[in-house]
PDB file of N, CA and C in Angstrom:
ATOM      1  N   MET A   1       0.842  -1.172   0.000  1.00 78.00           N
ATOM      2  CA  MET A   1       0.000   0.000   0.000  1.00 78.00           C
ATOM      3  C   MET A   1       0.894   1.244   0.000  1.00 78.00           C
ATOM      4  N   PRO A   2       0.555   2.227  -0.805  1.00 90.00           N
ATOM      5  CA  PRO A   2       1.370   3.450  -0.856  1.00 90.00           C
ATOM      6  C   PRO A   2       1.380   4.160   0.502  1.00 90.00           C
ATOM      7  N   LEU A   3       2.442   4.875   0.730  1.00 91.00           N
ATOM      8  CA  LEU A   3       2.618   5.570   1.997  1.00 91.00           C
ATOM      9  C   LEU A   3       1.515   6.598   2.238  1.00 91.00           C
ATOM     10  N   ILE A   4       1.092   7.297   1.210  1.00 93.00           N
ATOM     11  CA  ILE A   4       0.046   8.318   1.370  1.00 93.00           C
ATOM     12  C   ILE A   4      -1.267   7.665   1.798  1.00 93.00           C
ATOM     13  N   ALA A   5      -1.565   6.488   1.278  1.00 89.00           N
ATOM     14  CA  ALA A   5      -2.785   5.777   1.675  1.00 89.00           C
ATOM     15  C   ALA A   5      -2.714   5.355   3.139  1.00 89.00           C
ATOM     16  N   GLN A   6      -1.543   4.944   3.578  1.00 88.00           N
ATOM     17  CA  GLN A   6      -1.377   4.586   4.990  1.00 88.00           C
ATOM     18  C   GLN A   6      -1.584   5.788   5.893  1.00 88.00           C
ATOM     19  N   TRP A   7      -1.061   6.929   5.491  1.00 92.00           N
ATOM     20  CA  TRP A   7      -1.247   8.150   6.279  1.00 92.00           C
ATOM     21  C   TRP A   7      -2.706   8.563   6.326  1.00 92.00           C
ATOM     22  N   ILE A   8      -3.399   8.461   5.200  1.00 91.00           N
ATOM     23  CA  ILE A   8      -4.821   8.829   5.154  1.00 91.00           C
ATOM     24  C   ILE A   8      -5.633   7.923   6.077  1.00 91.00           C
ATOM     25  N   MET A   9      -5.345   6.625   6.044  1.00 88.00           N
ATOM     26  CA  MET A   9      -6.071   5.697   6.909  1.00 88.00           C
ATOM     27  C   MET A   9      -5.767   5.961   8.380  1.00 88.00           C
ATOM     28  N   LEU A  10      -4.542   6.321   8.687  1.00 87.00           N
ATOM     29  CA  LEU A  10      -4.177   6.651  10.058  1.00 87.00           C
ATOM     30  C   LEU A  10      -4.917   7.903  10.531  1.00 87.00           C
ATOM     31  N   ILE A  11      -4.991   8.899   9.683  1.00 91.00           N
ATOM     32  CA  ILE A  11      -5.690  10.144  10.023  1.00 91.00           C
ATOM     33  C   ILE A  11      -7.174   9.880  10.224  1.00 91.00           C
ATOM     34  N   ILE A  12      -7.777   9.090   9.355  1.00 90.00           N
ATOM     35  CA  ILE A  12      -9.198   8.751   9.509  1.00 90.00           C
ATOM     36  C   ILE A  12      -9.425   8.020  10.831  1.00 90.00           C
ATOM     37  N   GLY A  13      -8.563   7.095  11.151  1.00 87.00           N
ATOM     38  CA  GLY A  13      -8.700   6.346  12.392  1.00 87.00           C
ATOM     39  C   GLY A  13      -8.619   7.232  13.625  1.00 87.00           C
ATOM     40  N   TRP A  14      -7.645   8.110  13.670  1.00 89.00           N
ATOM     41  CA  TRP A  14      -7.496   8.993  14.820  1.00 89.00           C
ATOM     42  C   TRP A  14      -8.579  10.060  14.863  1.00 89.00           C
ATOM     43  N   ALA A  15      -9.046  10.524  13.726  1.00 93.00           N
ATOM     44  CA  ALA A  15     -10.140  11.503  13.707  1.00 93.00           C
ATOM     45  C   ALA A  15     -11.412  10.888  14.287  1.00 93.00           C
ATOM     46  N   GLY A  16     -11.674   9.632  13.948  1.00 92.00           N
ATOM     47  CA  GLY A  16     -12.841   8.949  14.515  1.00 92.00           C
ATOM     48  C   GLY A  16     -12.738   8.823  16.019  1.00 92.00           C
ATOM     49  N   THR A  17     -11.560   8.492  16.507  1.00 93.00           N
ATOM     50  CA  THR A  17     -11.349   8.386  17.946  1.00 93.00           C
ATOM     51  C   THR A  17     -11.528   9.738  18.629  1.00 93.00           C
ATOM     52  N   LEU A  18     -11.063  10.790  17.997  1.00 95.00           N
ATOM     53  CA  LEU A  18     -11.238  12.134  18.548  1.00 95.00           C
ATOM     54  C   LEU A  18     -12.722  12.502  18.627  1.00 95.00           C
ATOM     55  N   VAL A  19     -13.481  12.193  17.586  1.00 96.00           N
ATOM     56  CA  VAL A  19     -14.928  12.449  17.606  1.00 96.00           C
ATOM     57  C   VAL A  19     -15.583  11.643  18.731  1.00 96.00           C
ATOM     58  N   GLY A  20     -15.117  10.429  18.937  1.00 96.00           N
ATOM     59  CA  GLY A  20     -15.633   9.608  20.029  1.00 96.00           C
ATOM     60  C   GLY A  20     -15.381  10.233  21.387  1.00 96.00           C
ATOM     61  N   LEU A  21     -14.193  10.773  21.586  1.00 96.00           N
ATOM     62  CA  LEU A  21     -13.887  11.439  22.853  1.00 96.00           C
ATOM     63  C   LEU A  21     -14.760  12.666  23.063  1.00 96.00           C
ATOM     64  N   VAL A  22     -14.969  13.424  22.006  1.00 96.00           N
ATOM     65  CA  VAL A  22     -15.833  14.603  22.104  1.00 96.00           C
ATOM     66  C   VAL A  22     -17.249  14.176  22.478  1.00 96.00           C
ATOM     67  N   ALA A  23     -17.754  13.132  21.843  1.00 96.00           N
ATOM     68  CA  ALA A  23     -19.109  12.647  22.146  1.00 96.00           C
ATOM     69  C   ALA A  23     -19.202  12.158  23.584  1.00 96.00           C
ATOM     70  N   PHE A  24     -18.209  11.403  24.039  1.00 97.00           N
ATOM     71  CA  PHE A  24     -18.240  10.883  25.405  1.00 97.00           C
ATOM     72  C   PHE A  24     -18.237  12.023  26.420  1.00 97.00           C
ATOM     73  N   PHE A  25     -17.344  12.995  26.248  1.00 97.00           N
ATOM     74  CA  PHE A  25     -17.278  14.085  27.210  1.00 97.00           C
ATOM     75  C   PHE A  25     -18.495  14.991  27.130  1.00 97.00           C
ATOM     76  N   HIS A  26     -19.090  15.127  25.955  1.00 95.00           N
ATOM     77  CA  HIS A  26     -20.330  15.889  25.861  1.00 95.00           C
ATOM     78  C   HIS A  26     -21.432  15.192  26.649  1.00 95.00           C
ATOM     79  N   ALA A  27     -21.550  13.888  26.485  1.00 94.00           N
ATOM     80  CA  ALA A  27     -22.560  13.135  27.229  1.00 94.00           C
ATOM     81  C   ALA A  27     -22.293  13.203  28.729  1.00 94.00           C
ATOM     82  N   LEU A  28     -21.031  13.178  29.104  1.00 95.00           N
ATOM     83  CA  LEU A  28     -20.659  13.223  30.517  1.00 95.00           C
ATOM     84  C   LEU A  28     -21.064  14.544  31.165  1.00 95.00           C
ATOM     85  N   LEU A  29     -20.992  15.630  30.420  1.00 93.00           N
ATOM     86  CA  LEU A  29     -21.263  16.952  30.980  1.00 93.00           C
ATOM     87  C   LEU A  29     -22.733  17.352  30.950  1.00 93.00           C
ATOM     88  N   GLN A  30     -23.587  16.550  30.355  1.00 91.00           N
ATOM     89  CA  GLN A  30     -25.002  16.887  30.264  1.00 91.00           C
ATOM     90  C   GLN A  30     -25.749  16.448  31.515  1.00 91.00           C
ATOM     91  N   ARG A  31     -26.866  17.101  31.779  1.00 90.00           N
ATOM     92  CA  ARG A  31     -27.708  16.729  32.912  1.00 90.00           C
ATOM     93  C   ARG A  31     -28.409  15.415  32.604  1.00 90.00           C
ATOM     94  N   SER A  32     -28.584  14.599  33.632  1.00 91.00           N
ATOM     95  CA  SER A  32     -29.221  13.296  33.453  1.00 91.00           C
ATOM     96  C   SER A  32     -30.671  13.425  33.019  1.00 91.00           C
ATOM     97  N   ASP A  33     -31.372  14.403  33.563  1.00 89.00           N
ATOM     98  CA  ASP A  33     -32.790  14.544  33.216  1.00 89.00           C
ATOM     99  C   ASP A  33     -33.000  15.074  31.807  1.00 89.00           C
ATOM    100  N   ALA A  34     -31.976  15.653  31.204  1.00 89.00           N
ATOM    101  CA  ALA A  34     -32.104  16.135  29.831  1.00 89.00           C
ATOM    102  C   ALA A  34     -32.274  14.970  28.859  1.00 89.00           C
ATOM    103  N   PHE A  35     -31.654  13.839  29.158  1.00 91.00           N
ATOM    104  CA  PHE A  35     -31.775  12.677  28.281  1.00 91.00           C
ATOM    105  C   PHE A  35     -33.209  12.150  28.268  1.00 91.00           C
ATOM    106  N   THR A  36     -33.817  12.073  29.427  1.00 89.00           N
ATOM    107  CA  THR A  36     -35.207  11.596  29.472  1.00 89.00           C
ATOM    108  C   THR A  36     -36.154  12.645  28.908  1.00 89.00           C
ATOM    109  N   ALA A  37     -35.859  13.925  29.128  1.00 88.00           N
ATOM    110  CA  ALA A  37     -36.700  14.976  28.557  1.00 88.00           C
ATOM    111  C   ALA A  37     -36.611  14.991  27.037  1.00 88.00           C
ATOM    112  N   ALA A  38     -35.466  14.609  26.505  1.00 86.00           N
ATOM    113  CA  ALA A  38     -35.289  14.556  25.056  1.00 86.00           C
ATOM    114  C   ALA A  38     -35.820  13.246  24.475  1.00 86.00           C
ATOM    115  N   GLU A  39     -36.368  12.394  25.349  1.00 87.00           N
ATOM    116  CA  GLU A  39     -36.917  11.096  24.951  1.00 87.00           C
ATOM    117  C   GLU A  39     -35.866  10.227  24.272  1.00 87.00           C
ATOM    118  N   ARG A  40     -34.687  10.238  24.866  1.00 87.00           N
ATOM    119  CA  ARG A  40     -33.602   9.380  24.412  1.00 87.00           C
ATOM    120  C   ARG A  40     -33.254   8.444  25.560  1.00 87.00           C
ATOM    121  N   LYS A  41     -32.392   7.506  25.330  1.00 90.00           N
ATOM    122  CA  LYS A  41     -31.976   6.592  26.392  1.00 90.00           C
ATOM    123  C   LYS A  41     -31.317   7.375  27.530  1.00 90.00           C
ATOM    124  N   THR A  42     -31.081   6.712  28.646  1.00 92.00           N
ATOM    125  CA  THR A  42     -30.554   7.406  29.816  1.00 92.00           C
ATOM    126  C   THR A  42     -29.081   7.788  29.631  1.00 92.00           C
ATOM    127  N   LYS A  43     -28.628   8.668  30.503  1.00 93.00           N
ATOM    128  CA  LYS A  43     -27.245   9.137  30.447  1.00 93.00           C
ATOM    129  C   LYS A  43     -26.241   7.992  30.602  1.00 93.00           C
ATOM    130  N   PRO A  44     -26.417   7.078  31.579  1.00 95.00           N
ATOM    131  CA  PRO A  44     -25.434   5.979  31.680  1.00 95.00           C
ATOM    132  C   PRO A  44     -25.373   5.101  30.431  1.00 95.00           C
ATOM    133  N   ILE A  45     -26.491   4.906  29.774  1.00 95.00           N
ATOM    134  CA  ILE A  45     -26.486   4.101  28.547  1.00 95.00           C
ATOM    135  C   ILE A  45     -25.687   4.812  27.458  1.00 95.00           C
ATOM    136  N   TRP A  46     -25.892   6.111  27.306  1.00 96.00           N
ATOM    137  CA  TRP A  46     -25.149   6.838  26.272  1.00 96.00           C
ATOM    138  C   TRP A  46     -23.676   6.972  26.623  1.00 96.00           C
ATOM    139  N   LEU A  47     -23.364   7.042  27.910  1.00 96.00           N
ATOM    140  CA  LEU A  47     -21.954   7.041  28.297  1.00 96.00           C
ATOM    141  C   LEU A  47     -21.313   5.706  27.941  1.00 96.00           C
ATOM    142  N   ALA A  48     -22.042   4.621  28.162  1.00 97.00           N
ATOM    143  CA  ALA A  48     -21.517   3.299  27.811  1.00 97.00           C
ATOM    144  C   ALA A  48     -21.366   3.153  26.300  1.00 97.00           C
ATOM    145  N   ILE A  49     -22.346   3.624  25.545  1.00 96.00           N
ATOM    146  CA  ILE A  49     -22.311   3.501  24.087  1.00 96.00           C
ATOM    147  C   ILE A  49     -21.152   4.306  23.498  1.00 96.00           C
ATOM    148  N   THR A  50     -21.052   5.577  23.894  1.00 96.00           N
ATOM    149  CA  THR A  50     -19.991   6.416  23.340  1.00 96.00           C
ATOM    150  C   THR A  50     -18.619   5.983  23.857  1.00 96.00           C
ATOM    151  N   GLY A  51     -18.558   5.548  25.111  1.00 96.00           N
ATOM    152  CA  GLY A  51     -17.288   5.067  25.654  1.00 96.00           C
ATOM    153  C   GLY A  51     -16.811   3.800  24.970  1.00 96.00           C
ATOM    154  N   ALA A  52     -17.717   2.846  24.797  1.00 96.00           N
ATOM    155  CA  ALA A  52     -17.348   1.595  24.128  1.00 96.00           C
ATOM    156  C   ALA A  52     -16.987   1.842  22.667  1.00 96.00           C
ATOM    157  N   GLY A  53     -17.715   2.738  22.011  1.00 95.00           N
ATOM    158  CA  GLY A  53     -17.391   3.067  20.627  1.00 95.00           C
ATOM    159  C   GLY A  53     -16.022   3.699  20.499  1.00 95.00           C
ATOM    160  N   THR A  54     -15.696   4.577  21.428  1.00 95.00           N
ATOM    161  CA  THR A  54     -14.387   5.225  21.412  1.00 95.00           C
ATOM    162  C   THR A  54     -13.269   4.223  21.674  1.00 95.00           C
ATOM    163  N   VAL A  55     -13.485   3.339  22.640  1.00 95.00           N
ATOM    164  CA  VAL A  55     -12.481   2.313  22.939  1.00 95.00           C
ATOM    165  C   VAL A  55     -12.290   1.394  21.734  1.00 95.00           C
ATOM    166  N   ALA A  56     -13.386   1.016  21.080  1.00 93.00           N
ATOM    167  CA  ALA A  56     -13.285   0.151  19.900  1.00 93.00           C
ATOM    168  C   ALA A  56     -12.485   0.834  18.795  1.00 93.00           C
ATOM    169  N   MET A  57     -12.726   2.130  18.612  1.00 92.00           N
ATOM    170  CA  MET A  57     -11.970   2.844  17.582  1.00 92.00           C
ATOM    171  C   MET A  57     -10.510   2.993  17.958  1.00 92.00           C
ATOM    172  N   GLY A  58     -10.226   3.144  19.253  1.00 90.00           N
ATOM    173  CA  GLY A  58      -8.843   3.257  19.690  1.00 90.00           C
ATOM    174  C   GLY A  58      -8.075   1.948  19.584  1.00 90.00           C
ATOM    175  N   LEU A  59      -8.759   0.839  19.858  1.00 91.00           N
ATOM    176  CA  LEU A  59      -8.094  -0.467  19.823  1.00 91.00           C
ATOM    177  C   LEU A  59      -7.942  -1.030  18.416  1.00 91.00           C
ATOM    178  N   PHE A  60      -8.974  -0.861  17.614  1.00 87.00           N
ATOM    179  CA  PHE A  60      -8.984  -1.442  16.270  1.00 87.00           C
ATOM    180  C   PHE A  60      -8.880  -0.309  15.260  1.00 87.00           C
ATOM    181  N   GLY A  61      -7.776  -0.227  14.597  1.00 80.00           N
ATOM    182  CA  GLY A  61      -7.561   0.844  13.636  1.00 80.00           C
ATOM    183  C   GLY A  61      -8.396   0.684  12.379  1.00 80.00           C
ATOM    184  N   PHE A  62      -8.551   1.779  11.692  1.00 80.00           N
ATOM    185  CA  PHE A  62      -9.265   1.788  10.429  1.00 80.00           C
ATOM    186  C   PHE A  62      -8.379   1.143   9.372  1.00 80.00           C
ATOM    187  N   GLY A  63      -8.904   0.149   8.673  1.00 78.00           N
ATOM    188  CA  GLY A  63      -8.166  -0.493   7.603  1.00 78.00           C
ATOM    189  C   GLY A  63      -7.456  -1.760   8.005  1.00 78.00           C
ATOM    190  N   GLY A  64      -7.519  -2.122   9.263  1.00 77.00           N
ATOM    191  CA  GLY A  64      -6.863  -3.345   9.710  1.00 77.00           C
ATOM    192  C   GLY A  64      -7.849  -4.504   9.780  1.00 77.00           C
ATOM    193  N   ALA A  65      -7.441  -5.541  10.505  1.00 84.00           N
ATOM    194  CA  ALA A  65      -8.284  -6.724  10.650  1.00 84.00           C
ATOM    195  C   ALA A  65      -9.536  -6.439  11.478  1.00 84.00           C
ATOM    196  N   GLY A  66      -9.481  -5.450  12.349  1.00 85.00           N
ATOM    197  CA  GLY A  66     -10.621  -5.114  13.204  1.00 85.00           C
ATOM    198  C   GLY A  66     -11.446  -3.956  12.691  1.00 85.00           C
ATOM    199  N   THR A  67     -11.418  -3.729  11.402  1.00 89.00           N
ATOM    200  CA  THR A  67     -12.157  -2.597  10.832  1.00 89.00           C
ATOM    201  C   THR A  67     -13.645  -2.669  11.141  1.00 89.00           C
ATOM    202  N   ILE A  68     -14.212  -3.854  11.227  1.00 93.00           N
ATOM    203  CA  ILE A  68     -15.640  -3.987  11.511  1.00 93.00           C
ATOM    204  C   ILE A  68     -15.960  -3.420  12.898  1.00 93.00           C
ATOM    205  N   PHE A  69     -15.044  -3.602  13.854  1.00 93.00           N
ATOM    206  CA  PHE A  69     -15.256  -3.048  15.189  1.00 93.00           C
ATOM    207  C   PHE A  69     -15.093  -1.535  15.183  1.00 93.00           C
ATOM    208  N   TRP A  70     -14.148  -1.058  14.382  1.00 92.00           N
ATOM    209  CA  TRP A  70     -13.969   0.386  14.242  1.00 92.00           C
ATOM    210  C   TRP A  70     -15.227   1.006  13.640  1.00 92.00           C
ATOM    211  N   LEU A  71     -15.781   0.351  12.616  1.00 94.00           N
ATOM    212  CA  LEU A  71     -16.999   0.866  11.985  1.00 94.00           C
ATOM    213  C   LEU A  71     -18.176   0.868  12.955  1.00 94.00           C
ATOM    214  N   ALA A  72     -18.315  -0.186  13.761  1.00 94.00           N
ATOM    215  CA  ALA A  72     -19.389  -0.221  14.762  1.00 94.00           C
ATOM    216  C   ALA A  72     -19.211   0.920  15.756  1.00 94.00           C
ATOM    217  N   GLY A  73     -17.985   1.192  16.144  1.00 94.00           N
ATOM    218  CA  GLY A  73     -17.713   2.283  17.072  1.00 94.00           C
ATOM    219  C   GLY A  73     -18.045   3.642  16.493  1.00 94.00           C
ATOM    220  N   ILE A  74     -17.655   3.874  15.251  1.00 95.00           N
ATOM    221  CA  ILE A  74     -17.927   5.176  14.642  1.00 95.00           C
ATOM    222  C   ILE A  74     -19.423   5.375  14.411  1.00 95.00           C
ATOM    223  N   VAL A  75     -20.131   4.312  14.069  1.00 96.00           N
ATOM    224  CA  VAL A  75     -21.590   4.420  13.894  1.00 96.00           C
ATOM    225  C   VAL A  75     -22.247   4.789  15.213  1.00 96.00           C
ATOM    226  N   ALA A  76     -21.848   4.139  16.298  1.00 95.00           N
ATOM    227  CA  ALA A  76     -22.425   4.434  17.607  1.00 95.00           C
ATOM    228  C   ALA A  76     -22.166   5.888  18.012  1.00 95.00           C
ATOM    229  N   VAL A  77     -20.957   6.342  17.797  1.00 96.00           N
ATOM    230  CA  VAL A  77     -20.594   7.709  18.166  1.00 96.00           C
ATOM    231  C   VAL A  77     -21.325   8.713  17.283  1.00 96.00           C
ATOM    232  N   LEU A  78     -21.423   8.435  16.002  1.00 96.00           N
ATOM    233  CA  LEU A  78     -22.105   9.363  15.101  1.00 96.00           C
ATOM    234  C   LEU A  78     -23.601   9.433  15.362  1.00 96.00           C
ATOM    235  N   VAL A  79     -24.211   8.342  15.803  1.00 96.00           N
ATOM    236  CA  VAL A  79     -25.627   8.390  16.190  1.00 96.00           C
ATOM    237  C   VAL A  79     -25.804   9.387  17.325  1.00 96.00           C
ATOM    238  N   TYR A  80     -24.909   9.331  18.291  1.00 95.00           N
ATOM    239  CA  TYR A  80     -24.993  10.299  19.390  1.00 95.00           C
ATOM    240  C   TYR A  80     -24.807  11.725  18.863  1.00 95.00           C
ATOM    241  N   MET A  81     -23.800  11.921  18.027  1.00 95.00           N
ATOM    242  CA  MET A  81     -23.469  13.275  17.566  1.00 95.00           C
ATOM    243  C   MET A  81     -24.548  13.896  16.687  1.00 95.00           C
ATOM    244  N   VAL A  82     -25.186  13.107  15.833  1.00 96.00           N
ATOM    245  CA  VAL A  82     -26.148  13.698  14.898  1.00 96.00           C
ATOM    246  C   VAL A  82     -27.595  13.576  15.344  1.00 96.00           C
ATOM    247  N   ASP A  83     -27.877  12.728  16.329  1.00 94.00           N
ATOM    248  CA  ASP A  83     -29.261  12.570  16.769  1.00 94.00           C
ATOM    249  C   ASP A  83     -29.463  13.025  18.209  1.00 94.00           C
ATOM    250  N   VAL A  84     -28.703  12.489  19.122  1.00 93.00           N
ATOM    251  CA  VAL A  84     -28.930  12.751  20.541  1.00 93.00           C
ATOM    252  C   VAL A  84     -28.425  14.127  20.946  1.00 93.00           C
ATOM    253  N   ARG A  85     -27.218  14.471  20.556  1.00 94.00           N
ATOM    254  CA  ARG A  85     -26.622  15.743  20.950  1.00 94.00           C
ATOM    255  C   ARG A  85     -27.471  16.956  20.556  1.00 94.00           C
ATOM    256  N   PRO A  86     -27.930  17.063  19.299  1.00 93.00           N
ATOM    257  CA  PRO A  86     -28.769  18.213  18.955  1.00 93.00           C
ATOM    258  C   PRO A  86     -30.081  18.254  19.756  1.00 93.00           C
ATOM    259  N   LYS A  87     -30.646  17.092  20.032  1.00 92.00           N
ATOM    260  CA  LYS A  87     -31.891  17.051  20.804  1.00 92.00           C
ATOM    261  C   LYS A  87     -31.639  17.503  22.242  1.00 92.00           C
ATOM    262  N   LEU A  88     -30.524  17.109  22.818  1.00 92.00           N
ATOM    263  CA  LEU A  88     -30.184  17.555  24.172  1.00 92.00           C
ATOM    264  C   LEU A  88     -29.994  19.066  24.223  1.00 92.00           C
ATOM    265  N   ILE A  89     -29.317  19.597  23.243  1.00 91.00           N
ATOM    266  CA  ILE A  89     -29.097  21.045  23.193  1.00 91.00           C
ATOM    267  C   ILE A  89     -30.429  21.769  23.062  1.00 91.00           C
ATOM    268  N   GLU A  90     -31.309  21.260  22.218  1.00 90.00           N
ATOM    269  CA  GLU A  90     -32.624  21.875  22.032  1.00 90.00           C
ATOM    270  C   GLU A  90     -33.436  21.842  23.319  1.00 90.00           C
ATOM    271  N   VAL A  91     -33.446  20.721  23.989  1.00 90.00           N
ATOM    272  CA  VAL A  91     -34.224  20.586  25.228  1.00 90.00           C
ATOM    273  C   VAL A  91     -33.683  21.510  26.307  1.00 90.00           C
ATOM    274  N   GLN A  92     -32.381  21.623  26.409  1.00 88.00           N
ATOM    275  CA  GLN A  92     -31.806  22.458  27.455  1.00 88.00           C
ATOM    276  C   GLN A  92     -31.941  23.946  27.154  1.00 88.00           C
ATOM    277  N   ARG A  93     -32.099  24.305  25.895  1.00 87.00           N
ATOM    278  CA  ARG A  93     -32.326  25.719  25.549  1.00 87.00           C
ATOM    279  C   ARG A  93     -33.726  26.167  25.912  1.00 87.00           C
ATOM    280  N   ARG A  94     -34.657  25.216  25.889  1.00 77.00           N
ATOM    281  CA  ARG A  94     -36.030  25.555  26.207  1.00 77.00           C
ATOM    282  C   ARG A  94     -36.175  26.029  27.652  1.00 77.00           C
ATOM    283  N   GLY A  95     -35.243  25.686  28.475  1.00 64.00           N
ATOM    284  CA  GLY A  95     -35.270  26.150  29.847  1.00 64.00           C
ATOM    285  C   GLY A  95     -36.033  25.215  30.766  1.00 64.00           C
ATOM    286  N   LYS A  96     -36.811  25.786  31.617  1.00 59.00           N
ATOM    287  CA  LYS A  96     -37.470  25.029  32.665  1.00 59.00           C
ATOM    288  C   LYS A  96     -38.846  24.529  32.264  1.00 59.00           C
ATOM    289  N   ASN A  97     -39.185  24.542  31.013  1.00 55.00           N
ATOM    290  CA  ASN A  97     -40.487  24.044  30.559  1.00 55.00           C
ATOM    291  C   ASN A  97     -40.613  22.549  30.668  1.00 55.00           C
ATOM    292  N   TRP A  98     -39.524  21.858  30.852  1.00 49.00           N
ATOM    293  CA  TRP A  98     -39.557  20.403  30.912  1.00 49.00           C
ATOM    294  C   TRP A  98     -39.332  20.001  32.313  1.00 49.00           C
TER     295      TRP A  98
END
């Protein structure tokens, strides 16, 4: 494999792990009742999902034998980032109506 392709795969792998860390720490800093108000799973479940996804991406690199685990991790983290996170932000902006 060309060197540039190896570098690109390495960058993709580490970028996914970085997104996972951002998702985990975002979930960690949110109020527990915001998750139920947003009609999403509980905070401990999302901490487990984003944490496990991040660990999977850190352990199994993109493009290696464990790519399927890396893909499962990135999917889990991206579900949080594109579905749960915006809903949490919306619910918390509404204020005390919930």
